[in-house]
XYZ file of C-alpha atoms in Angstrom:
240
model
C 37.708 -20.602 -45.949
C 34.536 -18.702 -44.980
C 34.451 -15.991 -42.291
C 32.395 -18.300 -40.082
C 34.929 -21.109 -40.378
C 37.838 -18.747 -39.803
C 36.291 -17.269 -36.664
C 36.769 -20.469 -34.689
C 39.803 -21.816 -36.529
C 42.594 -22.448 -33.994
C 45.670 -20.256 -34.249
C 48.815 -22.389 -34.041
C 51.798 -20.638 -32.513
C 54.521 -23.164 -33.217
C 55.163 -21.728 -36.695
C 56.522 -18.412 -35.458
C 60.292 -18.392 -35.642
C 60.946 -16.099 -32.711
C 58.475 -14.837 -30.115
C 55.528 -17.237 -29.831
C 51.884 -16.214 -29.673
C 51.674 -17.298 -26.058
C 54.709 -15.178 -25.126
C 53.292 -12.149 -26.923
C 49.952 -12.695 -25.210
C 51.630 -12.949 -21.804
C 53.485 -9.688 -22.425
C 50.388 -7.868 -23.657
C 48.208 -9.124 -20.789
C 50.783 -8.074 -18.216
C 50.982 -4.575 -19.701
C 47.181 -4.311 -19.820
C 46.622 -4.899 -16.114
C 46.914 -8.640 -15.629
C 45.002 -11.813 -16.416
C 41.785 -11.087 -14.536
C 41.431 -7.528 -15.840
C 41.922 -8.670 -19.443
C 39.498 -11.578 -18.979
C 36.822 -9.158 -17.776
C 37.356 -6.662 -20.598
C 37.558 -9.275 -23.347
C 34.821 -11.645 -22.211
C 37.275 -14.549 -22.521
C 36.979 -16.716 -19.379
C 39.982 -16.417 -17.073
C 40.591 -20.179 -17.178
C 40.630 -20.101 -20.990
C 42.961 -17.107 -21.063
C 45.347 -18.913 -18.718
C 45.484 -21.918 -21.051
C 46.279 -19.654 -24.016
C 49.120 -18.058 -22.058
C 50.349 -21.547 -21.182
C 50.579 -22.357 -24.901
C 47.223 -23.826 -25.921
C 46.145 -23.088 -29.510
C 44.034 -19.924 -29.571
C 40.880 -19.415 -31.613
C 40.984 -16.481 -33.995
C 37.824 -15.027 -32.441
C 39.507 -15.057 -29.035
C 42.638 -13.455 -30.500
C 40.555 -10.543 -31.805
C 38.913 -9.990 -28.407
C 42.170 -10.286 -26.471
C 44.056 -7.971 -28.811
C 41.343 -5.348 -28.366
C 41.330 -5.765 -24.568
C 45.139 -5.399 -24.467
C 45.102 -2.504 -26.950
C 47.493 -4.209 -29.400
C 46.961 -5.182 -33.016
C 45.821 -8.684 -33.902
C 48.720 -8.862 -36.386
C 51.255 -8.156 -33.631
C 49.660 -10.644 -31.242
C 49.713 -13.413 -33.842
C 53.226 -12.553 -35.051
C 52.005 -11.561 -38.497
C 53.404 -8.038 -38.591
C 56.946 -8.940 -39.616
C 58.360 -8.212 -36.163
C 60.279 -11.126 -34.667
C 60.561 -9.618 -31.205
C 60.144 -6.478 -29.202
C 57.410 -4.851 -27.171
C 53.800 -4.379 -28.279
C 53.354 -1.439 -30.654
C 52.440 1.837 -29.052
C 48.744 2.288 -28.384
C 46.695 4.590 -30.547
C 45.219 5.893 -27.296
C 47.143 7.636 -24.555
C 47.662 5.554 -21.414
C 45.675 8.138 -19.458
C 42.590 6.897 -21.305
C 42.488 3.878 -18.997
C 40.548 4.262 -15.764
C 39.775 1.757 -13.018
C 36.279 0.662 -12.085
C 34.954 -1.730 -9.459
C 34.650 -5.363 -10.491
C 32.686 -7.604 -8.110
C 33.559 -11.282 -8.317
C 29.933 -12.283 -7.738
C 27.203 -13.336 -10.132
C 23.925 -11.523 -10.668
C 21.545 -14.401 -11.208
C 19.555 -14.605 -14.429
C 17.440 -17.243 -12.733
C 15.514 -17.642 -9.495
C 18.098 -15.805 -7.411
C 21.536 -16.080 -5.919
C 22.465 -15.018 -2.407
C 24.781 -12.031 -2.302
C 27.318 -11.457 0.455
C 27.597 -7.943 1.864
C 31.250 -8.681 2.638
C 32.248 -9.051 -1.018
C 35.063 -6.632 -1.760
C 35.460 -5.218 -5.270
C 38.612 -5.448 -7.318
C 39.774 -2.684 -9.621
C 39.978 -3.386 -13.358
C 41.195 -1.016 -16.070
C 38.783 0.033 -18.796
C 38.812 2.687 -21.496
C 37.552 6.096 -20.390
C 36.502 6.735 -23.987
C 34.454 3.523 -24.004
C 32.657 4.575 -20.818
C 32.091 8.043 -22.226
C 30.454 6.571 -25.333
C 28.059 4.731 -23.021
C 27.371 7.908 -21.037
C 28.997 6.454 -17.901
C 31.414 7.808 -15.312
C 34.086 5.555 -13.741
C 33.002 6.462 -10.214
C 29.479 5.207 -10.817
C 30.274 2.123 -12.910
C 30.624 -1.476 -11.733
C 31.126 -4.779 -13.544
C 29.420 -8.028 -12.547
C 29.095 -11.551 -13.896
C 25.861 -13.189 -15.075
C 24.741 -16.641 -14.010
C 21.670 -18.613 -15.095
C 19.428 -18.870 -18.123
C 16.349 -16.770 -17.323
C 17.602 -13.836 -19.424
C 18.526 -15.890 -22.487
C 19.026 -15.075 -25.289
C 19.831 -11.525 -24.101
C 22.367 -12.688 -21.511
C 24.038 -15.996 -20.782
C 26.056 -17.531 -17.984
C 29.606 -16.179 -18.011
C 28.737 -12.838 -19.584
C 29.964 -9.699 -17.820
C 27.727 -6.668 -17.561
C 28.745 -3.031 -17.233
C 26.334 -1.384 -14.806
C 25.644 2.294 -14.098
C 24.782 2.943 -10.451
C 23.517 6.498 -11.042
C 19.861 6.708 -9.919
C 17.394 7.598 -12.646
C 13.658 8.192 -12.717
C 13.297 5.980 -15.778
C 13.119 2.390 -14.544
C 12.399 0.683 -17.872
C 15.159 -1.563 -19.179
C 17.695 -4.083 -17.895
C 18.642 -3.666 -14.245
C 20.501 -5.361 -11.409
C 18.287 -5.792 -8.360
C 18.377 -7.178 -4.843
C 15.145 -8.865 -3.791
C 15.013 -10.592 -0.384
C 18.798 -10.840 -0.362
C 18.998 -12.281 -3.891
C 21.133 -10.518 -6.518
C 19.276 -10.600 -9.848
C 19.495 -9.173 -13.329
C 16.046 -8.631 -14.887
C 14.143 -6.448 -17.322
C 11.865 -3.806 -15.798
C 8.779 -2.353 -17.474
C 6.475 0.199 -15.887
C 2.715 -0.407 -16.084
C -0.363 1.355 -14.802
C -0.346 -0.754 -11.650
C 3.356 -1.041 -10.860
C 6.580 -2.352 -12.376
C 6.865 -5.716 -14.103
C 9.984 -7.751 -13.356
C 10.553 -9.738 -16.535
C 12.709 -12.691 -17.541
C 13.520 -12.680 -21.269
C 13.378 -16.493 -21.247
C 9.638 -17.210 -21.381
C 10.100 -20.381 -19.330
C 10.413 -18.125 -16.290
C 7.373 -16.257 -14.941
C 7.257 -12.488 -14.630
C 5.787 -10.611 -11.683
C 4.492 -7.128 -10.960
C 5.467 -5.153 -7.866
C 4.079 -1.862 -6.559
C 6.074 1.297 -7.259
C 6.453 1.877 -3.521
C 8.625 -1.229 -3.107
C 11.407 0.059 -5.366
C 14.382 2.042 -4.110
C 17.906 2.909 -5.262
C 20.993 2.377 -3.128
C 21.923 -0.212 -0.525
C 19.647 -3.151 0.358
C 18.005 -2.662 3.761
C 17.096 -6.280 4.402
C 13.370 -5.555 4.293
C 10.682 -6.011 1.661
C 12.050 -3.264 -0.572
C 13.321 -4.077 -4.064
C 16.679 -2.333 -4.297
C 17.935 -1.232 -7.701
C 21.720 -1.487 -7.804
C 21.959 -0.036 -11.299
C 20.961 -0.224 -14.929
C 22.769 -2.482 -17.387
C 24.597 -0.366 -19.964
C 26.637 -2.998 -21.827
C 27.183 -6.746 -22.045
C 30.581 -8.368 -22.523
C 29.703 -11.694 -24.104
C 31.558 -14.772 -22.927
C 33.142 -16.885 -25.673
C 32.573 -20.156 -23.836
Protein backbone atom coordinates (compact mmCIF):
# COMPACT_ATOMS: atom_id res chain seq x y z
CA UNK A 1 0.00 0.00 0.00
CA UNK A 2 1.40 3.44 -0.91
CA UNK A 3 1.89 6.25 1.63
CA UNK A 4 -0.92 8.19 -0.03
CA UNK A 5 -3.33 5.28 0.26
CA UNK A 6 -2.31 4.59 3.84
CA UNK A 7 -2.82 8.21 4.90
CA UNK A 8 -6.59 7.99 4.53
CA UNK A 9 -7.00 4.28 5.22
CA UNK A 10 -9.48 3.84 8.10
CA UNK A 11 -8.11 2.44 11.34
CA UNK A 12 -10.40 -0.30 12.65
CA UNK A 13 -10.44 -0.64 16.42
CA UNK A 14 -12.41 -3.84 16.81
CA UNK A 15 -9.29 -5.99 16.41
CA UNK A 16 -7.68 -4.86 19.65
CA UNK A 17 -8.15 -7.47 22.34
CA UNK A 18 -8.25 -5.15 25.31
CA UNK A 19 -8.45 -1.36 25.34
CA UNK A 20 -10.02 -0.11 22.10
CA UNK A 21 -8.74 2.79 20.02
CA UNK A 22 -11.74 4.88 20.97
CA UNK A 23 -11.15 4.26 24.69
CA UNK A 24 -7.47 5.15 24.37
CA UNK A 25 -8.40 8.28 22.44
CA UNK A 26 -10.94 9.28 25.09
CA UNK A 27 -8.32 8.86 27.81
CA UNK A 28 -5.66 10.79 25.91
CA UNK A 29 -8.03 13.63 24.99
CA UNK A 30 -9.19 13.98 28.58
CA UNK A 31 -5.60 14.19 29.82
CA UNK A 32 -4.71 16.73 27.13
CA UNK A 33 -7.33 19.29 28.11
CA UNK A 34 -10.58 18.02 26.65
CA UNK A 35 -12.27 17.60 23.29
CA UNK A 36 -12.33 21.23 22.16
CA UNK A 37 -8.71 21.94 23.11
CA UNK A 38 -7.49 18.85 21.24
CA UNK A 39 -9.65 19.68 18.21
CA UNK A 40 -8.07 23.13 18.03
CA UNK A 41 -4.50 21.87 18.40
CA UNK A 42 -4.89 18.98 15.96
CA UNK A 43 -6.99 20.66 13.28
CA UNK A 44 -9.45 17.75 13.46
CA UNK A 45 -13.00 19.18 13.58
CA UNK A 46 -14.65 18.80 16.98
CA UNK A 47 -17.61 16.93 15.47
CA UNK A 48 -15.24 14.46 13.80
CA UNK A 49 -13.24 13.98 16.99
CA UNK A 50 -16.45 13.25 18.89
CA UNK A 51 -17.39 10.53 16.40
CA UNK A 52 -13.96 8.91 16.77
CA UNK A 53 -14.36 8.89 20.55
CA UNK A 54 -17.80 7.35 20.08
CA UNK A 55 -16.21 4.48 18.14
CA UNK A 56 -16.20 5.50 14.47
CA UNK A 57 -13.27 4.16 12.42
CA UNK A 58 -10.43 6.69 12.45
CA UNK A 59 -8.29 7.65 9.47
CA UNK A 60 -4.58 7.12 9.95
CA UNK A 61 -3.89 10.77 9.09
CA UNK A 62 -6.25 11.85 11.86
CA UNK A 63 -4.61 9.41 14.29
CA UNK A 64 -1.22 11.03 13.65
CA UNK A 65 -2.59 14.53 14.28
CA UNK A 66 -4.52 13.52 17.39
CA UNK A 67 -1.60 11.60 18.88
CA UNK A 68 0.61 14.67 18.43
CA UNK A 69 -2.02 16.99 19.94
CA UNK A 70 -2.41 14.66 22.96
CA UNK A 71 1.36 14.15 23.26
CA UNK A 72 1.14 10.34 23.03
CA UNK A 73 2.66 7.98 20.49
CA UNK A 74 0.66 6.86 17.48
CA UNK A 75 1.57 3.26 18.37
CA UNK A 76 0.04 3.63 21.84
CA UNK A 77 -3.10 5.31 20.50
CA UNK A 78 -3.68 2.56 17.95
CA UNK A 79 -2.84 -0.23 20.40
CA UNK A 80 0.22 -1.29 18.44
CA UNK A 81 2.80 -0.98 21.20
CA UNK A 82 2.15 -4.33 22.87
CA UNK A 83 0.40 -2.75 25.85
CA UNK A 84 -3.09 -4.14 26.45
CA UNK A 85 -4.06 -1.52 29.01
CA UNK A 86 -2.77 1.23 31.21
CA UNK A 87 -2.30 4.96 30.97
CA UNK A 88 -0.68 6.82 28.06
CA UNK A 89 3.12 6.66 28.14
CA UNK A 90 4.84 9.52 29.87
CA UNK A 91 5.38 12.58 27.70
CA UNK A 92 8.81 13.38 26.38
CA UNK A 93 8.08 16.96 27.45
CA UNK A 94 7.47 18.11 30.99
CA UNK A 95 3.86 19.03 31.75
CA UNK A 96 5.00 22.58 32.50
CA UNK A 97 5.65 22.97 28.77
CA UNK A 98 1.91 23.41 28.22
CA UNK A 99 0.56 26.95 28.48
CA UNK A 100 -2.94 28.31 27.90
CA UNK A 101 -3.80 30.83 25.22
CA UNK A 102 -7.04 32.53 24.24
CA UNK A 103 -9.19 30.72 21.70
CA UNK A 104 -12.07 32.73 20.22
CA UNK A 105 -14.95 30.66 18.89
CA UNK A 106 -15.50 33.07 16.00
CA UNK A 107 -14.43 32.93 12.38
CA UNK A 108 -12.17 35.43 10.66
CA UNK A 109 -13.70 35.60 7.21
CA UNK A 110 -11.58 34.75 4.18
CA UNK A 111 -14.32 36.27 2.08
CA UNK A 112 -16.29 39.51 1.95
CA UNK A 113 -16.54 39.83 5.72
CA UNK A 114 -18.21 38.41 8.77
CA UNK A 115 -19.67 40.47 11.60
CA UNK A 116 -17.78 40.11 14.85
CA UNK A 117 -19.41 40.43 18.26
CA UNK A 118 -17.58 42.47 20.88
CA UNK A 119 -19.21 40.27 23.53
CA UNK A 120 -17.43 37.10 22.40
CA UNK A 121 -15.55 35.64 25.35
CA UNK A 122 -12.38 33.62 24.75
CA UNK A 123 -11.82 30.12 26.00
CA UNK A 124 -8.46 28.87 27.20
CA UNK A 125 -6.77 26.05 25.28
CA UNK A 126 -3.47 24.36 26.14
CA UNK A 127 -0.61 24.58 23.66
CA UNK A 128 3.09 23.79 23.79
CA UNK A 129 5.27 26.61 25.10
CA UNK A 130 8.12 25.21 23.02
CA UNK A 131 5.96 25.36 19.88
CA UNK A 132 5.13 29.02 20.56
CA UNK A 133 8.77 29.76 21.26
CA UNK A 134 9.78 28.28 17.90
CA UNK A 135 7.33 30.69 16.27
CA UNK A 136 8.70 33.62 18.29
CA UNK A 137 5.41 34.04 20.17
CA UNK A 138 4.50 34.62 23.81
CA UNK A 139 1.37 33.03 25.34
CA UNK A 140 0.10 36.37 26.62
CA UNK A 141 0.06 37.86 23.13
CA UNK A 142 -1.20 34.82 21.19
CA UNK A 143 -4.77 34.02 20.16
CA UNK A 144 -6.32 31.29 18.02
CA UNK A 145 -9.18 31.86 15.59
CA UNK A 146 -11.05 29.90 12.95
CA UNK A 147 -11.09 30.67 9.21
CA UNK A 148 -14.25 30.82 7.13
CA UNK A 149 -14.63 31.42 3.39
CA UNK A 150 -12.63 30.85 0.24
CA UNK A 151 -10.99 34.19 -0.58
CA UNK A 152 -7.64 33.08 0.86
CA UNK A 153 -7.52 29.72 -0.90
CA UNK A 154 -5.26 27.87 -1.41
CA UNK A 155 -3.35 29.42 1.52
CA UNK A 156 -6.24 28.99 3.97
CA UNK A 157 -9.52 27.13 3.85
CA UNK A 158 -12.74 27.04 5.83
CA UNK A 159 -12.24 25.17 9.09
CA UNK A 160 -8.54 25.96 9.43
CA UNK A 161 -7.37 27.46 12.73
CA UNK A 162 -4.81 30.23 12.75
CA UNK A 163 -2.34 31.12 15.48
CA UNK A 164 -2.15 34.91 15.67
CA UNK A 165 0.39 37.19 17.35
CA UNK A 166 -1.18 40.37 18.72
CA UNK A 167 2.15 42.14 19.33
CA UNK A 168 2.21 45.38 17.27
CA UNK A 169 4.96 45.57 14.68
CA UNK A 170 6.06 48.23 12.21
CA UNK A 171 6.26 45.66 9.43
CA UNK A 172 2.74 45.25 8.04
CA UNK A 173 3.55 42.93 5.13
CA UNK A 174 2.16 39.42 5.41
CA UNK A 175 -0.99 37.63 6.57
CA UNK A 176 -3.03 39.53 9.15
CA UNK A 177 -6.37 39.51 10.94
CA UNK A 178 -8.21 42.80 10.50
CA UNK A 179 -11.44 44.51 11.47
CA UNK A 180 -12.87 46.71 8.73
CA UNK A 181 -16.26 48.37 9.32
CA UNK A 182 -17.08 45.78 11.97
CA UNK A 183 -16.08 42.82 9.77
CA UNK A 184 -13.46 40.36 11.02
CA UNK A 185 -11.20 39.39 8.10
CA UNK A 186 -8.01 37.52 7.40
CA UNK A 187 -6.09 38.99 4.44
CA UNK A 188 -2.61 39.49 3.04
CA UNK A 189 -1.12 42.97 3.41
CA UNK A 190 1.52 44.46 1.13
CA UNK A 191 2.91 47.97 1.46
CA UNK A 192 3.16 50.11 -1.68
CA UNK A 193 4.25 53.64 -2.45
CA UNK A 194 0.69 54.90 -2.07
CA UNK A 195 -0.60 52.85 0.85
CA UNK A 196 -1.22 49.24 1.85
CA UNK A 197 -2.83 46.68 -0.44
CA UNK A 198 -5.37 44.34 1.15
CA UNK A 199 -5.08 41.16 -0.89
CA UNK A 200 -7.11 37.98 -1.27
CA UNK A 201 -4.96 35.02 -2.38
CA UNK A 202 -7.92 33.72 -4.41
CA UNK A 203 -7.80 35.85 -7.56
CA UNK A 204 -11.59 35.70 -7.90
CA UNK A 205 -11.73 38.30 -5.13
CA UNK A 206 -10.61 41.89 -5.79
CA UNK A 207 -7.85 43.56 -3.82
CA UNK A 208 -7.94 47.15 -2.60
CA UNK A 209 -5.46 49.77 -1.45
CA UNK A 210 -5.96 51.87 1.68
CA UNK A 211 -3.97 54.86 2.93
CA UNK A 212 -1.41 54.25 5.67
CA UNK A 213 -3.29 56.64 7.95
CA UNK A 214 -6.30 54.32 8.15
CA UNK A 215 -4.37 51.48 9.81
CA UNK A 216 -4.07 51.06 13.56
CA UNK A 217 -3.26 48.29 16.05
CA UNK A 218 -5.46 47.43 19.01
CA UNK A 219 -9.21 47.55 19.57
CA UNK A 220 -11.67 48.54 16.82
CA UNK A 221 -13.09 52.02 17.42
CA UNK A 222 -16.15 51.70 15.21
CA UNK A 223 -14.92 54.37 12.81
CA UNK A 224 -13.25 54.28 9.41
CA UNK A 225 -9.97 52.94 10.78
CA UNK A 226 -8.69 49.52 9.70
CA UNK A 227 -7.73 47.79 12.93
CA UNK A 228 -5.00 45.15 12.85
CA UNK A 229 -5.74 42.48 15.44
CA UNK A 230 -2.53 40.59 14.76
CA UNK A 231 -0.31 38.82 12.27
CA UNK A 232 -0.86 35.19 11.33
CA UNK A 233 2.06 33.09 12.56
CA UNK A 234 0.81 29.55 11.86
CA UNK A 235 -2.06 27.65 10.26
CA UNK A 236 -3.57 24.49 11.70
CA UNK A 237 -5.06 22.81 8.65
CA UNK A 238 -8.47 21.20 8.98
CA UNK A 239 -8.69 17.58 7.82
CA UNK A 240 -12.27 17.94 6.58
